[in-house]
Every structure is written in structure tokens, then in C-alpha cells.
mmCIF file of C-alpha atoms in Angstrom:
data_model
loop_
_atom_site.group_PDB
_atom_site.id
_atom_site.type_symbol
_atom_site.label_atom_id
_atom_site.label_comp_id
_atom_site.label_asym_id
_atom_site.label_seq_id
_atom_site.Cartn_x
_atom_site.Cartn_y
_atom_site.Cartn_z
ATOM 1 C CA UNK A 25 21.803 70.040 -19.647
ATOM 2 C CA UNK A 26 25.493 69.335 -19.600
ATOM 3 C CA UNK A 27 25.461 68.801 -15.836
ATOM 4 C CA UNK A 28 22.476 66.407 -16.053
ATOM 5 C CA UNK A 29 24.142 64.440 -18.868
ATOM 6 C CA UNK A 30 27.356 64.284 -16.881
ATOM 7 C CA UNK A 31 25.577 63.015 -13.741
ATOM 8 C CA UNK A 32 23.758 60.282 -15.655
ATOM 9 C CA UNK A 33 26.946 59.138 -17.344
ATOM 10 C CA UNK A 34 28.797 59.111 -14.038
ATOM 11 C CA UNK A 35 26.062 57.032 -12.379
ATOM 12 C CA UNK A 36 26.164 54.483 -15.195
ATOM 13 C CA UNK A 37 29.907 54.170 -15.151
ATOM 14 C CA UNK A 38 30.262 54.196 -11.372
ATOM 15 C CA UNK A 39 27.381 51.942 -10.232
ATOM 16 C CA UNK A 40 27.419 50.411 -6.781
ATOM 17 C CA UNK A 41 25.801 47.098 -5.708
ATOM 18 C CA UNK A 42 23.612 48.735 -3.077
ATOM 19 C CA UNK A 43 22.092 51.008 -5.710
ATOM 20 C CA UNK A 44 20.150 47.979 -7.013
ATOM 21 C CA UNK A 45 18.167 47.981 -3.779
ATOM 22 C CA UNK A 46 16.673 51.452 -4.400
ATOM 23 C CA UNK A 47 12.948 51.570 -5.265
ATOM 24 C CA UNK A 48 12.584 47.784 -4.789
ATOM 25 C CA UNK A 49 9.452 46.770 -2.903
ATOM 26 C CA UNK A 50 9.775 43.980 -0.383
ATOM 27 C CA UNK A 51 6.919 41.502 -0.657
ATOM 28 C CA UNK A 52 4.968 40.843 2.521
ATOM 29 C CA UNK A 53 5.378 37.152 3.509
ATOM 30 C CA UNK A 54 2.321 35.035 2.886
ATOM 31 C CA UNK A 55 0.434 33.813 5.989
ATOM 32 C CA UNK A 56 0.664 30.330 4.463
ATOM 33 C CA UNK A 57 4.433 30.451 4.810
ATOM 34 C CA UNK A 58 4.284 30.417 8.610
ATOM 35 C CA UNK A 59 1.658 27.668 8.576
ATOM 36 C CA UNK A 60 3.580 25.394 6.245
ATOM 37 C CA UNK A 61 7.041 26.342 7.548
ATOM 38 C CA UNK A 62 8.056 26.833 3.946
ATOM 39 C CA UNK A 63 10.400 29.608 2.805
ATOM 40 C CA UNK A 64 8.373 30.713 -0.194
ATOM 41 C CA UNK A 65 10.647 33.695 -0.848
ATOM 42 C CA UNK A 66 13.639 31.407 -1.228
ATOM 43 C CA UNK A 67 11.527 29.057 -3.328
ATOM 44 C CA UNK A 68 10.825 31.885 -5.734
ATOM 45 C CA UNK A 69 14.520 32.755 -5.956
ATOM 46 C CA UNK A 70 15.617 29.238 -6.862
ATOM 47 C CA UNK A 71 15.053 29.830 -10.576
ATOM 48 C CA UNK A 72 16.447 33.278 -11.284
ATOM 49 C CA UNK A 73 16.675 32.889 -15.036
ATOM 50 C CA UNK A 74 13.419 34.225 -16.443
ATOM 51 C CA UNK A 75 14.264 33.000 -19.938
ATOM 52 C CA UNK A 76 14.416 29.342 -18.820
ATOM 53 C CA UNK A 77 11.191 29.442 -16.832
ATOM 54 C CA UNK A 78 8.130 27.769 -18.248
ATOM 55 C CA UNK A 79 4.965 29.796 -18.781
ATOM 56 C CA UNK A 80 3.190 28.187 -15.848
ATOM 57 C CA UNK A 81 5.969 29.238 -13.449
ATOM 58 C CA UNK A 82 5.872 32.807 -14.756
ATOM 59 C CA UNK A 83 2.078 33.128 -14.622
ATOM 60 C CA UNK A 84 1.294 31.346 -11.340
ATOM 61 C CA UNK A 85 2.124 32.946 -8.022
ATOM 62 C CA UNK A 86 3.663 30.718 -5.362
ATOM 63 C CA UNK A 87 0.488 30.976 -3.256
ATOM 64 C CA UNK A 88 -1.593 29.730 -6.194
ATOM 65 C CA UNK A 89 0.818 26.840 -6.704
ATOM 66 C CA UNK A 90 0.530 26.008 -3.031
ATOM 67 C CA UNK A 91 -3.268 25.858 -3.223
ATOM 68 C CA UNK A 92 -3.002 23.435 -6.161
ATOM 69 C CA UNK A 93 -0.501 21.265 -4.297
ATOM 70 C CA UNK A 94 -2.835 20.970 -1.294
ATOM 71 C CA UNK A 95 -5.384 19.182 -3.481
ATOM 72 C CA UNK A 96 -2.985 16.608 -4.959
ATOM 73 C CA UNK A 97 -2.671 13.015 -3.811
ATOM 74 C CA UNK A 98 0.565 12.029 -2.012
ATOM 75 C CA UNK A 99 1.751 10.127 -5.083
ATOM 76 C CA UNK A 100 1.209 13.134 -7.372
ATOM 77 C CA UNK A 101 2.694 15.498 -4.796
ATOM 78 C CA UNK A 102 5.988 13.624 -4.879
ATOM 79 C CA UNK A 103 5.891 13.582 -8.664
ATOM 80 C CA UNK A 104 5.513 17.354 -9.025
ATOM 81 C CA UNK A 105 8.497 17.846 -6.708
ATOM 82 C CA UNK A 106 10.697 16.444 -9.496
ATOM 83 C CA UNK A 107 9.545 19.004 -12.090
ATOM 84 C CA UNK A 108 11.835 21.871 -11.089
ATOM 85 C CA UNK A 109 13.850 23.209 -8.174
ATOM 86 C CA UNK A 110 11.179 25.680 -7.172
ATOM 87 C CA UNK A 111 8.447 23.050 -6.793
ATOM 88 C CA UNK A 112 10.910 20.724 -5.101
ATOM 89 C CA UNK A 113 11.648 23.408 -2.494
ATOM 90 C CA UNK A 114 7.948 24.006 -1.826
ATOM 91 C CA UNK A 115 7.208 20.305 -1.295
ATOM 92 C CA UNK A 116 10.343 19.475 0.679
ATOM 93 C CA UNK A 117 10.179 22.455 3.037
ATOM 94 C CA UNK A 118 6.508 22.055 3.839
ATOM 95 C CA UNK A 119 6.207 19.903 6.947
ATOM 96 C CA UNK A 120 2.627 20.534 7.992
ATOM 97 C CA UNK A 121 -0.036 22.006 5.725
ATOM 98 C CA UNK A 122 0.685 19.962 2.599
ATOM 99 C CA UNK A 123 0.936 16.711 4.566
ATOM 100 C CA UNK A 124 -1.455 17.063 7.504
ATOM 101 C CA UNK A 125 -4.600 16.202 5.551
ATOM 102 C CA UNK A 126 -2.854 13.208 3.945
ATOM 103 C CA UNK A 127 -1.774 11.901 7.365
ATOM 104 C CA UNK A 128 -5.225 12.271 8.882
ATOM 105 C CA UNK A 129 -6.733 10.379 5.968
ATOM 106 C CA UNK A 130 -4.018 7.694 5.715
ATOM 107 C CA UNK A 131 -4.003 6.848 9.442
ATOM 108 C CA UNK A 132 -7.756 6.985 9.924
ATOM 109 C CA UNK A 133 -7.720 3.190 10.259
ATOM 110 C CA UNK A 134 -5.129 3.196 13.067
ATOM 111 C CA UNK A 135 -6.289 6.291 14.991
ATOM 112 C CA UNK A 136 -9.727 6.986 16.381
ATOM 113 C CA UNK A 137 -9.933 10.488 14.957
ATOM 114 C CA UNK A 138 -7.832 13.329 13.607
ATOM 115 C CA UNK A 139 -7.092 14.583 17.111
ATOM 116 C CA UNK A 140 -5.285 11.349 17.970
ATOM 117 C CA UNK A 141 -3.272 11.611 14.753
ATOM 118 C CA UNK A 142 -2.223 15.171 15.603
ATOM 119 C CA UNK A 143 -1.292 14.103 19.126
ATOM 120 C CA UNK A 144 0.771 11.181 17.821
ATOM 121 C CA UNK A 145 2.550 13.473 15.352
ATOM 122 C CA UNK A 146 3.399 16.005 18.059
ATOM 123 C CA UNK A 147 4.739 13.373 20.474
ATOM 124 C CA UNK A 148 6.618 11.014 18.154
ATOM 125 C CA UNK A 149 7.488 13.120 15.102
ATOM 126 C CA UNK A 150 7.996 16.658 16.504
ATOM 127 C CA UNK A 151 4.893 17.913 14.683
ATOM 128 C CA UNK A 152 6.468 17.000 11.331
ATOM 129 C CA UNK A 153 3.635 15.500 9.290
ATOM 130 C CA UNK A 154 5.847 14.740 6.325
ATOM 131 C CA UNK A 155 8.193 12.665 8.482
ATOM 132 C CA UNK A 156 5.216 10.870 9.976
ATOM 133 C CA UNK A 157 3.818 10.046 6.535
ATOM 134 C CA UNK A 158 7.133 8.582 5.384
ATOM 135 C CA UNK A 159 8.108 6.630 8.500
ATOM 136 C CA UNK A 160 4.762 5.226 9.664
ATOM 137 C CA UNK A 161 3.188 2.287 7.845
ATOM 138 C CA UNK A 162 -0.330 2.702 6.497
ATOM 139 C CA UNK A 163 -2.938 0.641 4.669
ATOM 140 C CA UNK A 164 -3.053 1.902 1.095
ATOM 141 C CA UNK A 165 -6.469 2.250 -0.530
ATOM 142 C CA UNK A 166 -5.435 3.686 -3.903
ATOM 143 C CA UNK A 167 -4.813 0.346 -5.607
ATOM 144 C CA UNK A 168 -4.570 -3.438 -5.229
ATOM 145 C CA UNK A 169 -2.305 -5.746 -3.246
ATOM 146 C CA UNK A 170 -1.481 -8.664 -5.568
ATOM 147 C CA UNK A 171 0.436 -11.922 -5.102
ATOM 148 C CA UNK A 172 1.497 -14.247 -7.914
ATOM 149 C CA UNK A 173 1.485 -17.951 -7.057
ATOM 150 C CA UNK A 174 2.619 -20.895 -9.166
ATOM 151 C CA UNK A 175 2.612 -24.663 -8.859
ATOM 152 C CA UNK A 176 3.389 -27.619 -11.114
ATOM 153 C CA UNK A 177 0.450 -29.766 -12.161
ATOM 154 C CA UNK A 178 0.842 -33.131 -13.828
ATOM 155 C CA UNK A 179 -1.310 -33.738 -16.886
ATOM 156 C CA UNK A 180 -3.638 -36.744 -17.102
ATOM 157 C CA UNK A 181 -2.251 -40.003 -18.493
ATOM 158 C CA UNK A 182 -3.514 -41.292 -21.768
ATOM 159 C CA UNK A 183 -5.831 -44.244 -21.426
ATOM 160 C CA UNK A 184 -4.058 -46.317 -24.098
ATOM 161 C CA UNK A 185 -0.381 -47.107 -24.270
ATOM 162 C CA UNK A 186 0.671 -45.781 -20.880
ATOM 163 C CA UNK A 187 2.523 -47.331 -18.011
ATOM 164 C CA UNK A 188 3.841 -46.223 -14.658
ATOM 165 C CA UNK A 189 7.382 -46.101 -16.007
ATOM 166 C CA UNK A 190 6.556 -43.484 -18.596
ATOM 167 C CA UNK A 191 7.046 -39.851 -17.726
ATOM 168 C CA UNK A 192 3.919 -37.764 -17.406
ATOM 169 C CA UNK A 193 3.894 -34.278 -18.923
ATOM 170 C CA UNK A 194 3.435 -31.366 -16.549
ATOM 171 C CA UNK A 195 2.641 -27.683 -16.800
ATOM 172 C CA UNK A 196 3.057 -24.655 -14.543
ATOM 173 C CA UNK A 197 -0.187 -23.140 -13.281
ATOM 174 C CA UNK A 198 -0.336 -19.441 -12.350
ATOM 175 C CA UNK A 199 -2.975 -17.832 -10.174
ATOM 176 C CA UNK A 200 -3.260 -14.567 -8.260
ATOM 177 C CA UNK A 201 -4.579 -13.324 -4.945
ATOM 178 C CA UNK A 202 -6.059 -9.832 -4.916
ATOM 179 C CA UNK A 203 -6.666 -7.676 -1.845
ATOM 180 C CA UNK A 204 -8.383 -4.313 -1.827
ATOM 181 C CA UNK A 205 -8.770 -2.222 1.325
ATOM 182 C CA UNK A 206 -11.328 0.544 1.767
ATOM 183 C CA UNK A 207 -11.101 3.464 4.163
ATOM 184 C CA UNK A 208 -14.277 2.427 6.000
ATOM 185 C CA UNK A 209 -12.733 -0.920 7.055
ATOM 186 C CA UNK A 210 -14.094 -3.114 4.248
ATOM 187 C CA UNK A 211 -11.863 -5.697 2.600
ATOM 188 C CA UNK A 212 -12.260 -7.340 -0.814
ATOM 189 C CA UNK A 213 -10.338 -10.500 -1.737
ATOM 190 C CA UNK A 214 -10.333 -12.587 -4.874
ATOM 191 C CA UNK A 215 -8.372 -15.612 -6.105
ATOM 192 C CA UNK A 216 -8.277 -15.869 -9.885
ATOM 193 C CA UNK A 217 -6.060 -16.996 -12.786
ATOM 194 C CA UNK A 218 -6.870 -13.744 -14.602
ATOM 195 C CA UNK A 219 -4.149 -11.062 -14.699
ATOM 196 C CA UNK A 220 -4.238 -7.712 -12.965
ATOM 197 C CA UNK A 221 -5.579 -5.662 -15.880
ATOM 198 C CA UNK A 222 -8.689 -7.881 -16.062
ATOM 199 C CA UNK A 223 -9.477 -8.127 -12.342
ATOM 200 C CA UNK A 224 -8.973 -4.382 -11.867
ATOM 201 C CA UNK A 225 -12.287 -3.679 -13.633
ATOM 202 C CA UNK A 226 -14.170 -5.698 -11.027
ATOM 203 C CA UNK A 227 -12.250 -4.699 -7.908
ATOM 204 C CA UNK A 228 -12.241 -0.978 -8.730
ATOM 205 C CA UNK A 229 -16.030 -0.809 -8.880
ATOM 206 C CA UNK A 230 -17.584 -1.625 -5.515
ATOM 207 C CA UNK A 231 -20.932 -2.545 -7.086
ATOM 208 C CA UNK A 232 -19.350 -5.070 -9.459
ATOM 209 C CA UNK A 233 -17.254 -6.510 -6.642
ATOM 210 C CA UNK A 234 -20.301 -7.121 -4.459
ATOM 211 C CA UNK A 235 -22.182 -8.737 -7.343
ATOM 212 C CA UNK A 236 -19.289 -11.073 -8.234
ATOM 213 C CA UNK A 237 -19.651 -14.399 -6.404
ATOM 214 C CA UNK A 238 -15.891 -15.044 -6.586
ATOM 215 C CA UNK A 239 -15.103 -11.909 -4.540
ATOM 216 C CA UNK A 240 -15.061 -12.311 -0.777
ATOM 217 C CA UNK A 241 -16.291 -9.217 1.040
ATOM 218 C CA UNK A 242 -15.245 -8.774 4.649
ATOM 219 C CA UNK A 243 -13.466 -6.401 6.984
ATOM 220 C CA UNK A 244 -9.985 -5.829 8.368
ATOM 221 C CA UNK A 245 -8.641 -4.695 11.731
ATOM 222 C CA UNK A 246 -5.449 -4.478 13.758
ATOM 223 C CA UNK A 247 -4.377 -7.766 15.304
ATOM 224 C CA UNK A 248 -2.693 -5.820 18.101
ATOM 225 C CA UNK A 249 -3.167 -2.149 18.896
ATOM 226 C CA UNK A 250 0.482 -1.661 19.817
ATOM 227 C CA UNK A 251 1.790 -3.252 16.603
ATOM 228 C CA UNK A 252 0.338 -1.468 13.601
ATOM 229 C CA UNK A 253 2.035 -3.744 11.067
ATOM 230 C CA UNK A 254 -0.068 -6.782 12.060
ATOM 231 C CA UNK A 255 -3.365 -6.854 10.156
ATOM 232 C CA UNK A 256 -6.209 -9.355 10.482
ATOM 233 C CA UNK A 257 -8.558 -9.751 7.496
ATOM 234 C CA UNK A 258 -11.777 -11.763 7.783
ATOM 235 C CA UNK A 259 -14.663 -12.683 5.500
ATOM 236 C CA UNK A 260 -17.519 -15.196 5.697
ATOM 237 C CA UNK A 261 -19.583 -17.141 3.170
ATOM 238 C CA UNK A 262 -22.816 -18.939 3.902
ATOM 239 C CA UNK A 263 -23.515 -22.471 2.674
ATOM 240 C CA UNK A 264 -27.310 -22.820 2.770
ATOM 241 C CA UNK A 265 -27.329 -26.485 1.765
ATOM 242 C CA UNK A 266 -25.250 -27.540 4.767
ATOM 243 C CA UNK A 267 -26.219 -24.887 7.316
ATOM 244 C CA UNK A 268 -22.561 -23.982 7.805
ATOM 245 C CA UNK A 269 -20.708 -20.735 7.307
ATOM 246 C CA UNK A 270 -17.061 -20.777 6.170
ATOM 247 C CA UNK A 271 -14.971 -17.954 7.621
ATOM 248 C CA UNK A 272 -11.686 -17.013 5.951
ATOM 249 C CA UNK A 273 -8.991 -15.533 8.181
ATOM 250 C CA UNK A 274 -5.891 -13.844 6.762
ATOM 251 C CA UNK A 275 -3.134 -12.541 9.013
ATOM 252 C CA UNK A 276 -0.655 -10.359 7.141
ATOM 253 C CA UNK A 277 2.287 -8.174 8.082
ATOM 254 C CA UNK A 278 2.526 -4.714 6.552
ATOM 255 C CA UNK A 279 5.942 -3.376 5.568
ATOM 256 C CA UNK A 280 7.606 -0.959 3.155
ATOM 257 C CA UNK A 281 10.160 -1.868 0.520
ATOM 258 C CA UNK A 282 10.781 1.838 -0.118
ATOM 259 C CA UNK A 283 10.544 4.711 2.343
ATOM 260 C CA UNK A 284 6.885 5.569 2.857
ATOM 261 C CA UNK A 285 5.763 2.874 0.420
ATOM 262 C CA UNK A 286 3.728 0.472 2.600
ATOM 263 C CA UNK A 287 3.735 -1.680 -0.523
ATOM 264 C CA UNK A 288 4.229 -5.215 0.820
ATOM 265 C CA UNK A 289 1.982 -7.624 2.725
ATOM 266 C CA UNK A 290 3.635 -10.772 4.050
ATOM 267 C CA UNK A 291 1.168 -13.612 4.614
ATOM 268 C CA UNK A 292 1.588 -15.073 8.091
ATOM 269 C CA UNK A 293 -1.377 -17.431 8.328
ATOM 270 C CA UNK A 294 -4.378 -18.455 6.228
ATOM 271 C CA UNK A 295 -7.134 -20.301 8.062
ATOM 272 C CA UNK A 296 -10.562 -21.517 6.965
ATOM 273 C CA UNK A 297 -13.061 -22.234 9.745
ATOM 274 C CA UNK A 298 -16.332 -24.099 9.188
ATOM 275 C CA UNK A 299 -18.868 -23.144 11.837
ATOM 276 C CA UNK A 300 -22.395 -24.245 12.623
ATOM 277 C CA UNK A 301 -24.610 -21.237 13.137
ATOM 278 C CA UNK A 302 -26.940 -23.098 15.484
ATOM 279 C CA UNK A 303 -24.024 -24.171 17.675
ATOM 280 C CA UNK A 304 -22.689 -20.614 17.944
ATOM 281 C CA UNK A 305 -25.997 -19.356 19.293
ATOM 282 C CA UNK A 306 -25.561 -21.582 22.347
ATOM 283 C CA UNK A 307 -22.110 -20.178 23.238
ATOM 284 C CA UNK A 308 -21.806 -17.312 25.688
ATOM 285 C CA UNK A 309 -19.530 -14.302 25.282
ATOM 286 C CA UNK A 310 -16.565 -15.815 27.163
ATOM 287 C CA UNK A 311 -16.620 -18.988 25.078
ATOM 288 C CA UNK A 312 -16.745 -16.997 21.849
ATOM 289 C CA UNK A 313 -13.741 -14.910 22.996
ATOM 290 C CA UNK A 314 -11.799 -18.037 23.962
ATOM 291 C CA UNK A 315 -12.617 -19.639 20.627
ATOM 292 C CA UNK A 316 -11.358 -16.571 18.767
ATOM 293 C CA UNK A 317 -8.057 -16.627 20.687
ATOM 294 C CA UNK A 318 -7.361 -20.248 19.757
ATOM 295 C CA UNK A 319 -7.135 -19.470 16.060
ATOM 296 C CA UNK A 320 -4.715 -16.547 16.423
ATOM 297 C CA UNK A 321 -1.186 -17.011 15.041
ATOM 298 C CA UNK A 322 1.551 -17.498 17.588
ATOM 299 C CA UNK A 323 4.535 -15.236 18.017
ATOM 300 C CA UNK A 324 6.612 -17.854 16.201
ATOM 301 C CA UNK A 325 4.341 -17.493 13.180
ATOM 302 C CA UNK A 326 4.973 -13.746 13.044
ATOM 303 C CA UNK A 327 8.728 -14.214 13.446
ATOM 304 C CA UNK A 328 8.881 -16.953 10.806
ATOM 305 C CA UNK A 329 7.980 -14.404 8.113
ATOM 306 C CA UNK A 330 11.599 -13.190 8.244
ATOM 307 C CA UNK A 331 12.974 -16.756 8.038
ATOM 308 C CA UNK A 332 13.452 -17.305 4.315
ATOM 309 C CA UNK A 333 14.191 -21.019 4.710
ATOM 310 C CA UNK A 334 10.944 -21.492 6.621
ATOM 311 C CA UNK A 335 9.052 -19.613 3.917
ATOM 312 C CA UNK A 336 10.626 -21.800 1.245
ATOM 313 C CA UNK A 337 9.635 -24.972 3.082
ATOM 314 C CA UNK A 338 6.140 -23.608 3.589
ATOM 315 C CA UNK A 339 5.770 -22.916 -0.132
ATOM 316 C CA UNK A 340 6.850 -26.499 -0.796
ATOM 317 C CA UNK A 341 4.246 -27.705 1.672
ATOM 318 C CA UNK A 342 6.733 -29.022 4.241
ATOM 319 C CA UNK A 343 6.048 -28.342 7.914
ATOM 320 C CA UNK A 344 9.672 -28.688 9.012
ATOM 321 C CA UNK A 345 13.074 -29.446 7.550
ATOM 322 C CA UNK A 346 13.353 -33.005 6.319
ATOM 323 C CA UNK A 347 9.666 -33.454 5.490
ATOM 324 C CA UNK A 348 9.045 -34.367 1.888
ATOM 325 C CA UNK A 349 7.200 -31.871 -0.321
ATOM 326 C CA UNK A 350 3.535 -32.670 -0.484
ATOM 327 C CA UNK A 351 3.193 -33.590 3.179
ATOM 328 C CA UNK A 352 1.211 -30.469 3.992
ATOM 329 C CA UNK A 353 -2.095 -29.860 5.707
ATOM 330 C CA UNK A 354 -3.981 -28.859 2.598
ATOM 331 C CA UNK A 355 -7.667 -28.896 3.243
ATOM 332 C CA UNK A 356 -8.726 -31.532 5.745
ATOM 333 C CA UNK A 357 -10.408 -29.876 8.734
ATOM 334 C CA UNK A 358 -9.561 -30.830 12.306
ATOM 335 C CA UNK A 359 -12.039 -31.463 15.115
ATOM 336 C CA UNK A 360 -12.799 -27.727 15.361
ATOM 337 C CA UNK A 361 -13.501 -27.436 11.644
ATOM 338 C CA UNK A 362 -10.268 -25.506 11.011
ATOM 339 C CA UNK A 363 -8.181 -25.837 7.860
ATOM 340 C CA UNK A 364 -4.718 -24.293 8.060
ATOM 341 C CA UNK A 365 -3.626 -23.728 4.444
ATOM 342 C CA UNK A 366 0.053 -23.623 3.530
ATOM 343 C CA UNK A 367 -0.052 -22.891 -0.201
ATOM 344 C CA UNK A 368 -0.552 -19.627 -2.047
ATOM 345 C CA UNK A 369 0.978 -17.470 0.681
ATOM 346 C CA UNK A 370 3.429 -15.439 -1.366
ATOM 347 C CA UNK A 371 4.015 -11.799 -0.488
ATOM 348 C CA UNK A 372 1.456 -9.364 -1.889
ATOM 349 C CA UNK A 373 2.768 -6.398 -3.881
ATOM 350 C CA UNK A 374 0.924 -3.087 -4.048
ATOM 351 C CA UNK A 375 -0.048 -1.819 -7.511
ATOM 352 C CA UNK A 376 -1.687 1.629 -7.926
ATOM 353 C CA UNK A 377 -4.778 1.843 -10.102
ATOM 354 C CA UNK A 378 -3.005 3.754 -12.869
ATOM 355 C CA UNK A 379 -0.337 1.041 -13.213
ATOM 356 C CA UNK A 380 -2.627 -2.000 -13.317
ATOM 357 C CA UNK A 381 -2.868 -2.017 -17.104
ATOM 358 C CA UNK A 382 0.871 -2.190 -17.773
ATOM 359 C CA UNK A 383 2.343 -3.756 -14.636
ATOM 360 C CA UNK A 384 4.846 -6.589 -15.023
ATOM 361 C CA UNK A 385 2.584 -8.997 -13.123
ATOM 362 C CA UNK A 386 0.380 -9.102 -16.227
ATOM 363 C CA UNK A 387 2.990 -11.254 -17.981
ATOM 364 C CA UNK A 388 2.065 -14.887 -18.495
ATOM 365 C CA UNK A 389 4.188 -17.919 -17.695
ATOM 366 C CA UNK A 390 5.918 -17.848 -21.079
ATOM 367 C CA UNK A 391 7.338 -14.397 -20.324
ATOM 368 C CA UNK A 392 7.951 -14.650 -16.560
ATOM 369 C CA UNK A 393 8.184 -17.940 -14.699
ATOM 370 C CA UNK A 394 9.038 -16.509 -11.269
ATOM 371 C CA UNK A 395 8.504 -13.129 -9.608
ATOM 372 C CA UNK A 396 10.724 -11.824 -6.789
ATOM 373 C CA UNK A 397 8.713 -9.521 -4.562
ATOM 374 C CA UNK A 398 11.582 -8.010 -2.606
#
């Protein structure tokens, strides 16, 4: 008894660091760790203080957390990475499994199939799907692209006691352009004075959008295959009384204000084309192709989006420097029935569905007279 007591006392007083390794089982690495290239063992060791851990971190195994993360949207996945160091390590170190499905879904519009997306990721991004998701622009379908446009409108003169010398009162008019893109290539557009929180109810529901006469339903495609930031949107409306169909063409440039955002659409050209259906039936395939090329924006139009002075003059309605405001080609068609519009071409800002109710673009003119898109 004395010897046993002495040995236990000696071991407690003379402990060695390597003695802590005795009778400690080493956990077999999860097969998901090799797939996701994520050091789950290090992720578990980030928070060593058991007293400061929340109950969910203590109860859930890292593999269970990983399975939950795979089913989150990209926006929510980035949000959970800010909860704690452990979750941040899981999200940041995963370069494939957590992001591959998001890339295949986000770039479905640009690539033919998932195989082309995987090939593009292997060639250009070293098989790093997270890097591809952040650096490659994409059309976002989880919200609305909105632009806020304003102009000054003079009020009507009073019939009695007015003269040309008297000043006429004026007011600022606000209206919005709304774009919604669907994964199948459909495109919804709407121009309305109603704020975002009101229009969201219509644009979110595809059935309501198709039943609303003020919503234009069309499709969108790449203007050039090599340049993924150039998007062409097109819709058509029939006028039975005249036998004409009016086609609306929008050419926009996609860019990101923040890394991986894809949250800005710069309007390059807005064109309305009035066409006679009977006349189009006579044209052959070559003539239809040549007619479609004539309405395309020039390379100068795409480059002018970065010229802020040109954009300012365009918003004023001036074609070139020195032309007085108001001398713009507003709505009179040319010989081909084309109307090149110059107003209402402000940059569209992306707003997710969950932020539509409380976004700053809901403010009226008394609270916000001008909005800088960035």
C-alpha cells in the first residue's frame, strides 16, 4: 500500500508532457476531408475552451456541420463563416465540395452543362471552386436588379393670371426599373413609380408577374460568348390594333462592386423596335441576321459606360458635349422603326429578396433626392 501510494504521488508531482498522449485515441480522418480539402481536425481544435463553446458546437460533430453547410445558399454560407473560428475554418478551407454545386448552378447560364463548368474551373482556377465563384461574374437570380431614376417636371400653368415671365413650379419625379432573371433564361422587367417593397410581391411570384400587363416577359442571353459581362435582354409586346409588335432591347454590362457580388448592371443601350409581322415573314434567314446585327451596340457604346462625363451627358439627354439638355432622341422612330432611348439608364443595383422590405431605395424623394450606385 505504501509503495502504491508513493508511486501515485510521484507520478502526480513529476508529470511529463508526453504522458498526456497515453490512452488517447486518434480519430480516423473523415472521407469528406479529402474531398473538400478541409483540415477538419484543425477546425475542431480552433476552439479549445469547452466552457466558451455554445451547445450547438458541443453537440454537433464536424461532419454533421459540414452536411448542413452543403445545403446552404452562398449568401448564408458566408454568413455562418462569421459565427466562430471553427465555422470560419470549415468554410474558408473548403475549396471544392461546399462550392462546386453553387458554381454549377450559378454558371448554368454561361456554360452548356456541369462538365464545361468543371473543365473551366480546372483550367482557369486550378480546380478551386471557391476562387471561381468569387472571381467570375454571374447572373444572380435570388433577388431584383433595381435602378432609381429621377427627372424634373414642370407643373401646369394656371389658366388665369399667368404670363410667360412668371416662374412655373416644378417637382421631382421618381420612377424605378426592375429586372428579374430566372435560371431557365427568362427575364422580367417592369417600370413603375412604386418602391421596391411593393413591386417585390409581383416580381417574386411568377404567376402574378405573367398576369400583370405592366411586366414585360422575355429572355436574356450573352451578347458575346467570349465576354460574359455583356448581356442582351429582349422582350416583345403585340399591338393587335396596329398589327405591329414592339420589341424592347436592353444591353447591359455585368460587374461586381464587391468581390463575388455581381451586383451591378450598367445600361449600355435601350432600343425599341416596331416591326410589322407580315413584313418579317417575307425576309429570309440572311436578311433577318443582317437586320439583327444593325441594332447591336458598337464597341464605343460598351466603352462609354466607363466614361462618367459621357454618362452624365446621356442622363441630361445630350448626345455630345455642347448640346443643350433636352436635345435627345426621345421617342421618334427612324425609317427602320427604331427608337434609341437615352433616359432612365441609371445603373441597376442588386437587392436580395430578404432585403427588399427595408432597403434604402424604398425612401421617397423627401428622404433621398439622389442615389449613388457605386
